[in-house]
GROMACS .gro file of C-alpha atoms in nm:
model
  377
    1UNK     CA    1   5.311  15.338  -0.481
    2UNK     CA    2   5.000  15.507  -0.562
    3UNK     CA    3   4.726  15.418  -0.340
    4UNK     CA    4   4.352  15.460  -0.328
    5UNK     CA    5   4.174  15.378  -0.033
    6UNK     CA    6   3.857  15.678  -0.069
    7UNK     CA    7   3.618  15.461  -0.212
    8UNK     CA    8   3.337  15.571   0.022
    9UNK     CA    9   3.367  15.907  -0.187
   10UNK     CA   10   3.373  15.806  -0.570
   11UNK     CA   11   3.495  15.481  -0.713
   12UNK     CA   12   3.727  15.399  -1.034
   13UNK     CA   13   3.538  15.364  -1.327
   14UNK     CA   14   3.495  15.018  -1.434
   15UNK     CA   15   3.661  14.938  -1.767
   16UNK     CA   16   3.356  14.713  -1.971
   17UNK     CA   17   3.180  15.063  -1.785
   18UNK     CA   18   3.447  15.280  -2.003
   19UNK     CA   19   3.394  15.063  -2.318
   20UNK     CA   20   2.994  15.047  -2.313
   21UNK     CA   21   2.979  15.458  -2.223
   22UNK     CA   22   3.249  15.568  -2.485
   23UNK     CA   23   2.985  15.330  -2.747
   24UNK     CA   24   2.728  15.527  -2.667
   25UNK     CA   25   2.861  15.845  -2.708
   26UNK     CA   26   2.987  15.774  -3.053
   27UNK     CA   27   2.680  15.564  -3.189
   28UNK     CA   28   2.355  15.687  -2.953
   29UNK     CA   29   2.336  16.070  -2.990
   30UNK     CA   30   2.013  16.101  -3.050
   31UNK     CA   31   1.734  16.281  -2.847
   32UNK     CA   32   1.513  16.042  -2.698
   33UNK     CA   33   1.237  16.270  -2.699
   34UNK     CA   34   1.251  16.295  -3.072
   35UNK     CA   35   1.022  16.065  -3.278
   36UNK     CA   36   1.269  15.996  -3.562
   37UNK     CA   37   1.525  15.651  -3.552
   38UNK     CA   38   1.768  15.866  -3.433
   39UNK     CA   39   1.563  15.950  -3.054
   40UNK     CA   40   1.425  15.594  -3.102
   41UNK     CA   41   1.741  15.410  -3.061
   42UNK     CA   42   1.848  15.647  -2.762
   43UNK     CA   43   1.487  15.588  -2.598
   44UNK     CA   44   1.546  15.203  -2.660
   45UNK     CA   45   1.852  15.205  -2.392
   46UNK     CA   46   1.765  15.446  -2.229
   47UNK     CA   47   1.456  15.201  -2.098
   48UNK     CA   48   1.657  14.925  -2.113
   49UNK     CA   49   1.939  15.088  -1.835
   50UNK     CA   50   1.563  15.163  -1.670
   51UNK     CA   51   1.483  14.841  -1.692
   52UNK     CA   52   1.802  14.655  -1.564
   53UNK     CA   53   1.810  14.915  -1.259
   54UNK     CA   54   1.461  14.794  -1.173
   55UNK     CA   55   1.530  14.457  -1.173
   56UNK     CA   56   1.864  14.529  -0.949
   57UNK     CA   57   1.645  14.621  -0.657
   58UNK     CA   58   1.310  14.429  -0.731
   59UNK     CA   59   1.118  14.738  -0.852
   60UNK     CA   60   0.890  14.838  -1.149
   61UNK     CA   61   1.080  14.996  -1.421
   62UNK     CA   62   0.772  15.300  -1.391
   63UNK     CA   63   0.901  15.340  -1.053
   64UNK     CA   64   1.298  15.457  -1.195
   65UNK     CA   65   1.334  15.758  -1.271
   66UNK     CA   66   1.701  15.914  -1.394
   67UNK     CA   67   1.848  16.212  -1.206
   68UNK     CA   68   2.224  16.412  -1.217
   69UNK     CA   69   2.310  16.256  -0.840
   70UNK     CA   70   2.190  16.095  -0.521
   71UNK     CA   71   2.180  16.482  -0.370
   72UNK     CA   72   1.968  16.585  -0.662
   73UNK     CA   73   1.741  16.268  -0.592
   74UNK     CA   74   1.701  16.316  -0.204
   75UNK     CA   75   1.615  16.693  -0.239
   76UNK     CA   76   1.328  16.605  -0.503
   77UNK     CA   77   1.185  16.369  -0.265
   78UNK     CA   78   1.224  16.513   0.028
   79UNK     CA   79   1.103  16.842  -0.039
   80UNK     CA   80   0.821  16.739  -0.277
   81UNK     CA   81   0.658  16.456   0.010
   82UNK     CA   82   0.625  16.781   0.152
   83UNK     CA   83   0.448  16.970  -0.109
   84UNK     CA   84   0.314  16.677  -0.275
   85UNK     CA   85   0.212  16.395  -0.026
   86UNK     CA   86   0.118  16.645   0.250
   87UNK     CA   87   0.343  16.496   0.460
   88UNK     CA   88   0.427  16.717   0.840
   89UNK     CA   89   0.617  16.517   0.997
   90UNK     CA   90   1.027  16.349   0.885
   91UNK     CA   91   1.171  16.165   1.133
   92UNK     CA   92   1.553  16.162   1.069
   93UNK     CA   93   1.864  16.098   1.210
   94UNK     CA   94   2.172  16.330   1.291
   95UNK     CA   95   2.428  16.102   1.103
   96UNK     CA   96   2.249  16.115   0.762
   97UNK     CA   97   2.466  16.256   0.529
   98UNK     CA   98   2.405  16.611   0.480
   99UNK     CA   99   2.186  16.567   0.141
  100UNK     CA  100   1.937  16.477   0.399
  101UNK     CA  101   2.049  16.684   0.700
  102UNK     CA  102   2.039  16.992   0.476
  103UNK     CA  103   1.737  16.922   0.301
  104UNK     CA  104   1.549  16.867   0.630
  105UNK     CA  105   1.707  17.194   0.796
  106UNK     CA  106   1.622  17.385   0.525
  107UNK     CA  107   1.221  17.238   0.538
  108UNK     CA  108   1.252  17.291   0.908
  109UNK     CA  109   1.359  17.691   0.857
  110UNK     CA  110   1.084  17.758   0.662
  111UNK     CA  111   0.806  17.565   0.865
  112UNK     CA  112   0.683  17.340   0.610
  113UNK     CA  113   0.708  17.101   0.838
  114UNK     CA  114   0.798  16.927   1.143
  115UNK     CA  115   1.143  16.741   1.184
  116UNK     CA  116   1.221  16.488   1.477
  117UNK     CA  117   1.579  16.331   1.471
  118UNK     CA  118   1.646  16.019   1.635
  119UNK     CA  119   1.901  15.950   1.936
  120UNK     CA  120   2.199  15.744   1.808
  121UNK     CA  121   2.406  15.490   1.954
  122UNK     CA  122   2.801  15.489   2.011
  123UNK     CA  123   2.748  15.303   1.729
  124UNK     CA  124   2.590  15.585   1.489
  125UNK     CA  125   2.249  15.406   1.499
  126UNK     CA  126   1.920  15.537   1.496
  127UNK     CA  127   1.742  15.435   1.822
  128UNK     CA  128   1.396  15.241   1.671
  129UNK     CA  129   1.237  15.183   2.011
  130UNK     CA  130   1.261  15.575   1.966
  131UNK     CA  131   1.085  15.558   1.672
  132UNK     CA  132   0.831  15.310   1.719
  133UNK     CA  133   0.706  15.534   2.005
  134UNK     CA  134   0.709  15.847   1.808
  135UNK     CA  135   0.524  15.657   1.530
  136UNK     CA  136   0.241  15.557   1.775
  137UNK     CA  137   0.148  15.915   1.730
  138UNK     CA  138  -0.046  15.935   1.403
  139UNK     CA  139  -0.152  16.279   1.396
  140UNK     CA  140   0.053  16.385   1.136
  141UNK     CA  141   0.128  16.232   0.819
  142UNK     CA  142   0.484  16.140   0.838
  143UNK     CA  143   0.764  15.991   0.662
  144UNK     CA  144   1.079  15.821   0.784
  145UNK     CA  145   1.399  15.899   0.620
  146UNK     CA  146   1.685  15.692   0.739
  147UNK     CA  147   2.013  15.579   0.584
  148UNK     CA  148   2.115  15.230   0.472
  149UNK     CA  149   2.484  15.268   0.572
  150UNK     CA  150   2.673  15.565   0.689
  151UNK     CA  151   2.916  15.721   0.494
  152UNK     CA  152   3.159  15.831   0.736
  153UNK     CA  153   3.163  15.499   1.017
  154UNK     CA  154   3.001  15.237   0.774
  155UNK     CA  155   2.738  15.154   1.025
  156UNK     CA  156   2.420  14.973   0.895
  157UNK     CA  157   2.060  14.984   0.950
  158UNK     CA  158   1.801  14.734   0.975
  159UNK     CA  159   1.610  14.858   0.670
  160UNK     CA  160   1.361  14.575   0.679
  161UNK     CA  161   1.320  14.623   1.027
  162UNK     CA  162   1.268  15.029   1.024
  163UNK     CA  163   1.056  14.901   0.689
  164UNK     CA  164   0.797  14.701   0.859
  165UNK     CA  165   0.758  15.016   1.153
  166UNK     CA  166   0.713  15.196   0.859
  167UNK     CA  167   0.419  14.955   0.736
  168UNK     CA  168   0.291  14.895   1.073
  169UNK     CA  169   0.195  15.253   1.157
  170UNK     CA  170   0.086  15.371   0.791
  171UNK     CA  171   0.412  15.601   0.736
  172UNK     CA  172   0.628  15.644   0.418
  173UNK     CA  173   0.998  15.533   0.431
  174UNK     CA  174   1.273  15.673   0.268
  175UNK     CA  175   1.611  15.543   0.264
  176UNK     CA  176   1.945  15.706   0.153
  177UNK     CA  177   2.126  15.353   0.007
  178UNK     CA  178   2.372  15.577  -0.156
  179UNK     CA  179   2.696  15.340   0.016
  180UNK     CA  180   2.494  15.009   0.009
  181UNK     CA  181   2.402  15.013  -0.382
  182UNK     CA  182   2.574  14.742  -0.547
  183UNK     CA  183   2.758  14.567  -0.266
  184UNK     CA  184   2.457  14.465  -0.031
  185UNK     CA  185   2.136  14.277  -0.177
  186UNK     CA  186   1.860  14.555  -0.160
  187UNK     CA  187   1.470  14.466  -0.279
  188UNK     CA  188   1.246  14.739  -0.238
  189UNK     CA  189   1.009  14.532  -0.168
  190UNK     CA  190   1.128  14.342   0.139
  191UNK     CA  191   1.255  14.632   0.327
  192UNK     CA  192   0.921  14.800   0.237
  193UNK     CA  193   1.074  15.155   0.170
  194UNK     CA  194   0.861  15.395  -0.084
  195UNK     CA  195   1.162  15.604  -0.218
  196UNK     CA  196   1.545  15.524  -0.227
  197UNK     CA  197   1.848  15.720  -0.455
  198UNK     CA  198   2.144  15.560  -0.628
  199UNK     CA  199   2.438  15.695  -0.751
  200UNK     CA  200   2.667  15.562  -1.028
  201UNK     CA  201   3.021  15.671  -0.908
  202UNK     CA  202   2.973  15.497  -0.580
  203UNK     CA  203   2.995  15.183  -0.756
  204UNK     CA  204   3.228  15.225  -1.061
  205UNK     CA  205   3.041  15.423  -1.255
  206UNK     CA  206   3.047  15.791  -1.414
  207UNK     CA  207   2.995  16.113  -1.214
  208UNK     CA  208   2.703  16.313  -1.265
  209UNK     CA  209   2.442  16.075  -1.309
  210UNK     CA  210   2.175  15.885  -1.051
  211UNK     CA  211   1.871  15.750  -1.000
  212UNK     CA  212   1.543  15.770  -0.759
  213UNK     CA  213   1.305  15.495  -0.701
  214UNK     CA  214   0.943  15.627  -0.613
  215UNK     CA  215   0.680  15.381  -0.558
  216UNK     CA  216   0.392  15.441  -0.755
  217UNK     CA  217   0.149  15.454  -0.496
  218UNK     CA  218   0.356  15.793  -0.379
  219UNK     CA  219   0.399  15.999  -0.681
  220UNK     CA  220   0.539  16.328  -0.657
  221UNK     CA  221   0.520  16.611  -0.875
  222UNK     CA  222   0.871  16.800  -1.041
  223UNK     CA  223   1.120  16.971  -0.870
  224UNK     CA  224   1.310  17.068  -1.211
  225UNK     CA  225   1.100  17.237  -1.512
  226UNK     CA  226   1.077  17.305  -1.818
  227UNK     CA  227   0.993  16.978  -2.044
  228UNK     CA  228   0.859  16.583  -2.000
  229UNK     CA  229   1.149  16.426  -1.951
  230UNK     CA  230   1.078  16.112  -1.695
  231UNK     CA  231   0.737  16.145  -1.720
  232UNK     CA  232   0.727  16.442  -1.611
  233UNK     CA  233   0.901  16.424  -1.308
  234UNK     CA  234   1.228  16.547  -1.405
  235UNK     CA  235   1.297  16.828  -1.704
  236UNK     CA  236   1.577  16.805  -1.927
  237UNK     CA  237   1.766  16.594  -2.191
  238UNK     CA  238   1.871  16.276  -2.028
  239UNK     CA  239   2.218  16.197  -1.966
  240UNK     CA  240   2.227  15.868  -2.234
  241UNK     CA  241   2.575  15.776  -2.193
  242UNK     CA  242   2.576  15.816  -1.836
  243UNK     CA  243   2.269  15.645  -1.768
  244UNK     CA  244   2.361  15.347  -1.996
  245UNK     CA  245   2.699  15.306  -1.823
  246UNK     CA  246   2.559  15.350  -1.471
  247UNK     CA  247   2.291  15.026  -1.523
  248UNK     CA  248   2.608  14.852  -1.662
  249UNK     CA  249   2.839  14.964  -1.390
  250UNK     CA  250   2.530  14.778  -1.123
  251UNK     CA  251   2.466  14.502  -1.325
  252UNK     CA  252   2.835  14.458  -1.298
  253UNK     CA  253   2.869  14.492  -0.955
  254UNK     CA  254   2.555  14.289  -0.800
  255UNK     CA  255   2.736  14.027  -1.068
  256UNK     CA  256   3.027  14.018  -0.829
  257UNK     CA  257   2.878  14.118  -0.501
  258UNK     CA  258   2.962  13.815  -0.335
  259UNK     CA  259   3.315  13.758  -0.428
  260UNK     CA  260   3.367  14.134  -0.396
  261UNK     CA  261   3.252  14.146  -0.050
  262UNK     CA  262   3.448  13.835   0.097
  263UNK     CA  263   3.760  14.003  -0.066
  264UNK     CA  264   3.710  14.363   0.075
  265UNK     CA  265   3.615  14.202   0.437
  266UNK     CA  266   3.967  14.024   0.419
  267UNK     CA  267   4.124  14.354   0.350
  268UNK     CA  268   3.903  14.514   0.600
  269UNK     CA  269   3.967  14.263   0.882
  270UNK     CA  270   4.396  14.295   0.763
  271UNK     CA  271   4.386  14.641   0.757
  272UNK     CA  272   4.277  14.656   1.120
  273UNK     CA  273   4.479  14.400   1.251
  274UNK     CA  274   4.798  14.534   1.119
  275UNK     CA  275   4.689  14.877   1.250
  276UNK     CA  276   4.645  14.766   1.606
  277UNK     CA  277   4.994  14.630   1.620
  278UNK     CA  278   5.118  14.919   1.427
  279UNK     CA  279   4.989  15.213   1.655
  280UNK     CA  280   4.851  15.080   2.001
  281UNK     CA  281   4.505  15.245   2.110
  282UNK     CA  282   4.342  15.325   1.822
  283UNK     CA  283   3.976  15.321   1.824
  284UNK     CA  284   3.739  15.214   1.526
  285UNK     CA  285   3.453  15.395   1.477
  286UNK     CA  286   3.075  15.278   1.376
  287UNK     CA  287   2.957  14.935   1.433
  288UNK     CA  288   3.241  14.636   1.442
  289UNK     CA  289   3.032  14.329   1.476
  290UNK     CA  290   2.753  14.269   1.239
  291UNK     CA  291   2.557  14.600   1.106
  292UNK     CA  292   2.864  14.755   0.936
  293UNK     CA  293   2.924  14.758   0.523
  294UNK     CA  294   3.316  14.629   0.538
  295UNK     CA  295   3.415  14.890   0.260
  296UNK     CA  296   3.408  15.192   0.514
  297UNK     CA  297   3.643  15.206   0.804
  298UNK     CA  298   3.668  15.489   1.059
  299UNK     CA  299   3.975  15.533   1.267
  300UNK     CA  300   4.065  15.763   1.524
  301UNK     CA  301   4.437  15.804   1.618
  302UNK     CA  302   4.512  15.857   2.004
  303UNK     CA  303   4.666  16.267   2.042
  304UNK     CA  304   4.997  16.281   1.877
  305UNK     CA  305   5.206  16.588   1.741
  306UNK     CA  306   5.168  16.508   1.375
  307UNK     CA  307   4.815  16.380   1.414
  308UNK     CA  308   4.689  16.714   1.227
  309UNK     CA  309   4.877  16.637   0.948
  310UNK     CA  310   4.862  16.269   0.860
  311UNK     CA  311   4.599  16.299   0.608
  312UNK     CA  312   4.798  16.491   0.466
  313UNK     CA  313   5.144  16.361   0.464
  314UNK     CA  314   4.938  16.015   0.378
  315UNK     CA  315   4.867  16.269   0.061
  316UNK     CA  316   5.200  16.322  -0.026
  317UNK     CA  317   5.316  15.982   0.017
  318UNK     CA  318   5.076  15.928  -0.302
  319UNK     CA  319   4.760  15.752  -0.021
  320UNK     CA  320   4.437  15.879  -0.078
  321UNK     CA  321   4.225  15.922   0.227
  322UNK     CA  322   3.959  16.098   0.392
  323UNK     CA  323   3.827  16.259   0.723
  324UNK     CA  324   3.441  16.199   0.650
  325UNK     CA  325   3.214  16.308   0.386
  326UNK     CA  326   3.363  16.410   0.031
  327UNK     CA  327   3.070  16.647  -0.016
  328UNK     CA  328   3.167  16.802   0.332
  329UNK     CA  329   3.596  16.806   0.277
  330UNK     CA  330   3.744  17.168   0.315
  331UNK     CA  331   3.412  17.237   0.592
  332UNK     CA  332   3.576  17.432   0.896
  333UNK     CA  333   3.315  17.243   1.092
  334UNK     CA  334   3.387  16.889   1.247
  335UNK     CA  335   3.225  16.597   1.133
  336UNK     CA  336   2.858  16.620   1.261
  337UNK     CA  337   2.853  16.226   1.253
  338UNK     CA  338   3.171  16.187   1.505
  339UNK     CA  339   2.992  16.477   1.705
  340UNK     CA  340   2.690  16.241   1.708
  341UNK     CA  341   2.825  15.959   1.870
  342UNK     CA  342   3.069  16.134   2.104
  343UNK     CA  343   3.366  16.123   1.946
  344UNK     CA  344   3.654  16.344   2.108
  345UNK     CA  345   3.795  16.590   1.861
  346UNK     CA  346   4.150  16.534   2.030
  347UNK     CA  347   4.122  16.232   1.825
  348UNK     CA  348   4.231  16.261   1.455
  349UNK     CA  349   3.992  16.056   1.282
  350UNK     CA  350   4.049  15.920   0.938
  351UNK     CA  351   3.816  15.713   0.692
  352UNK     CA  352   3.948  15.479   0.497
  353UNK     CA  353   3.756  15.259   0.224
  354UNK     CA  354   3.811  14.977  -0.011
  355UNK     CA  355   3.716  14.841  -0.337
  356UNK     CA  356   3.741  14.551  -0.453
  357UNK     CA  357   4.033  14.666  -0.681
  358UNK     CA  358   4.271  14.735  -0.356
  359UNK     CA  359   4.561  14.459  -0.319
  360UNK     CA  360   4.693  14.312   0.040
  361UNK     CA  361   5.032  14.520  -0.127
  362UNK     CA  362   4.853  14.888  -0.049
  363UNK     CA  363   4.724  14.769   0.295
  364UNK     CA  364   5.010  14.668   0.392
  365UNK     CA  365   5.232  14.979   0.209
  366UNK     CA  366   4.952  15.224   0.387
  367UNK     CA  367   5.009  15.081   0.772
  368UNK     CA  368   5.344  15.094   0.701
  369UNK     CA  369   5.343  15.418   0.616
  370UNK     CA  370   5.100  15.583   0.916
  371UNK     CA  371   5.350  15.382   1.153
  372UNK     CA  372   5.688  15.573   1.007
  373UNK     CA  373   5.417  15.928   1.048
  374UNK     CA  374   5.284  15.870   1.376
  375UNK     CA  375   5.631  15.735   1.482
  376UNK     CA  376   5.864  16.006   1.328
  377UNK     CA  377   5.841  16.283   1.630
   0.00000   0.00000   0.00000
């Protein structure tokens, strides 16, 4: 059996996703910058797929604007608030993912401006009363850039919450809702942020395309030249097909939301259960009890001879798994999210994360399997 339980790092594309993309490529190959029928009918979805990704999240279709990735989208923002909004001051955390650890580092280095990260919790989360003080300093235009869930642990934040901080002390918020996109209600407007990312393969969609929503009270200038494309913000031919089949692959999944997220907290809540009477003294990582997103599960294993190699021998017994980040796999460094909240690196630590598309079958196939690895010395 053939399992895939890495969902956290790319999804399966959907199949009415397949059918709608491989449409497009055959029918829409125009350039929608080009005035004839041809660029007309590709620049009539290609503000359509605008439009439906506005109305996913409660935003003006002005305020979408098409990128290759979420990375690609956090960098523009994050870089060009700088340059472009005069902001000095991002207050972080140090279990972003590293599109945003990165990005800020790399501001940092060069002094353009100031960075502040956050104490965490055991839990991975950011510590607001933290913030809210910090924020009571207004000398320096600031911005807030905190994730919706984490990609490693699955822990949550109070978006609304950090939102209406944000709107209390006059500060931009941006949020990272990368793992959150299509399997947790998010409205711009309610959790008051002024830029969030999307990307499609996170929620059974194609590679290589993405979004950014920038409120258009915040514009920012380009961070790519060279042509018009996205009014301006972004040069280069868009990505038709993959934009098309991205708004298809959300409208498909806020469709299901519900139903998907009942069935992937079952697995969840199985998974774990069978895993605690399969190998005594494991410890889940991230937030158990409310804040967590039920597709991501962190585990650490208690010291053991083969611990080193379970991912992978889970590998070779055809179970896909992962020890953090996908954009971080083959790092020599640990996880900087596990170092965050004190995790022991005697632990092995292995994420594993669901779809909607996993069966009770692989959960119980994968248990049984780390029991007869763990168990086999």
């Amino acid at each position: 059996m053939n399992v895939f339980f890495d969902n956290a790092a790319t999804t399966p594309i959907h199949p009415e996703v397949i059918k709608r993309m491989t449409e497009v490529l055959a029918d829409i190959y125009g350039n929608p910058s080009s005035i004839h029928a041809f660029g007309r009918k590709a620049k009539c979805v290609l503000e359509q797929s605008r439009r439906t990704i506005a109305k996913a999240i409660n935003a003006a279709p002005s305020d979408i604007f098409f990128t290759s990735c979420a990375t690609e989208s956090i960098n523009m923002i994050l870089k060009n608030a700088v340059r472009d909004l005069g902001i000095e001051r991002i207050i972080s955390s140090p279990t972003e993912h590293h599109a945003v650890t990165h990005t800020l580092d790399y501001l940092s280095r060069y002094k353009a401006c100031e960075v502040i990260y956050l104490n965490v919790d055991s839990y991975g989360a950011p510590d607001v009363q933290q913030l809210k003080e910090l924020l009571q300093d207004n000398s320096k235009k600031t911005l807030v850039s905190l994730m919706h869930g984490n990609n490693e642990i699955g822990t949550m934040s109070d978006l609304q919450y950090i939102g209406s901080l944000c709107a209390e002390y006059g500060v931009l918020f941006h949020s990272d809702t990368v793992q959150t996109m299509g399997k947790y209600p998010i409205n711009v407007k309610d959790m008051g942020v002024h830029f969030l990312v999307g990307s499609a393969h996170k929620f059974h969609g194609p590679k290589g395309v993405g979004f950014a929503y920038i409120h258009a009270a915040h514009r920012i200038g380009p961070m790519i030249l060279g042509g018009a494309q996205e009014r301006g913000l972004r040069s280069g031919t868009e990505n038709i097909a993959g934009i098309v089949a991205m708004a298809r692959a959300l409208e498909i999944a806020i469709q299901n939301m519900d139903i998907n997220t009942v069935k992937i907290t079952a697995l969840r809540q199985s998974f774990k259960e069978q895993l605690m009477k399969a190998i005594p003294h494991v410890h889940f990582n991230g937030n158990q009890d409310n804040l967590f997103m039920p597709h991501v599960l962190s585990v650490s294993f208690p010291p053991h001879p083969n611990g080193d190699m379970l991912m992978m021998n889970l590998d070779l017994a055809g179970i896909a798994v992962s020890s953090g980040s996908a954009c971080s796999s083959g790092a020599e460094t640990g996880s900087h999210v596990l170092a965050a909240i004190g995790q022991s690196h005697d632990h092995k630590t292995i994420r594993f994360s669901f779809s909607s598309w996993n069966t009770e079958e692989e959960v119980q196939y994968v248990v049984a399997k780390i029991k007869e690895l763990v168990k086999s010395n």
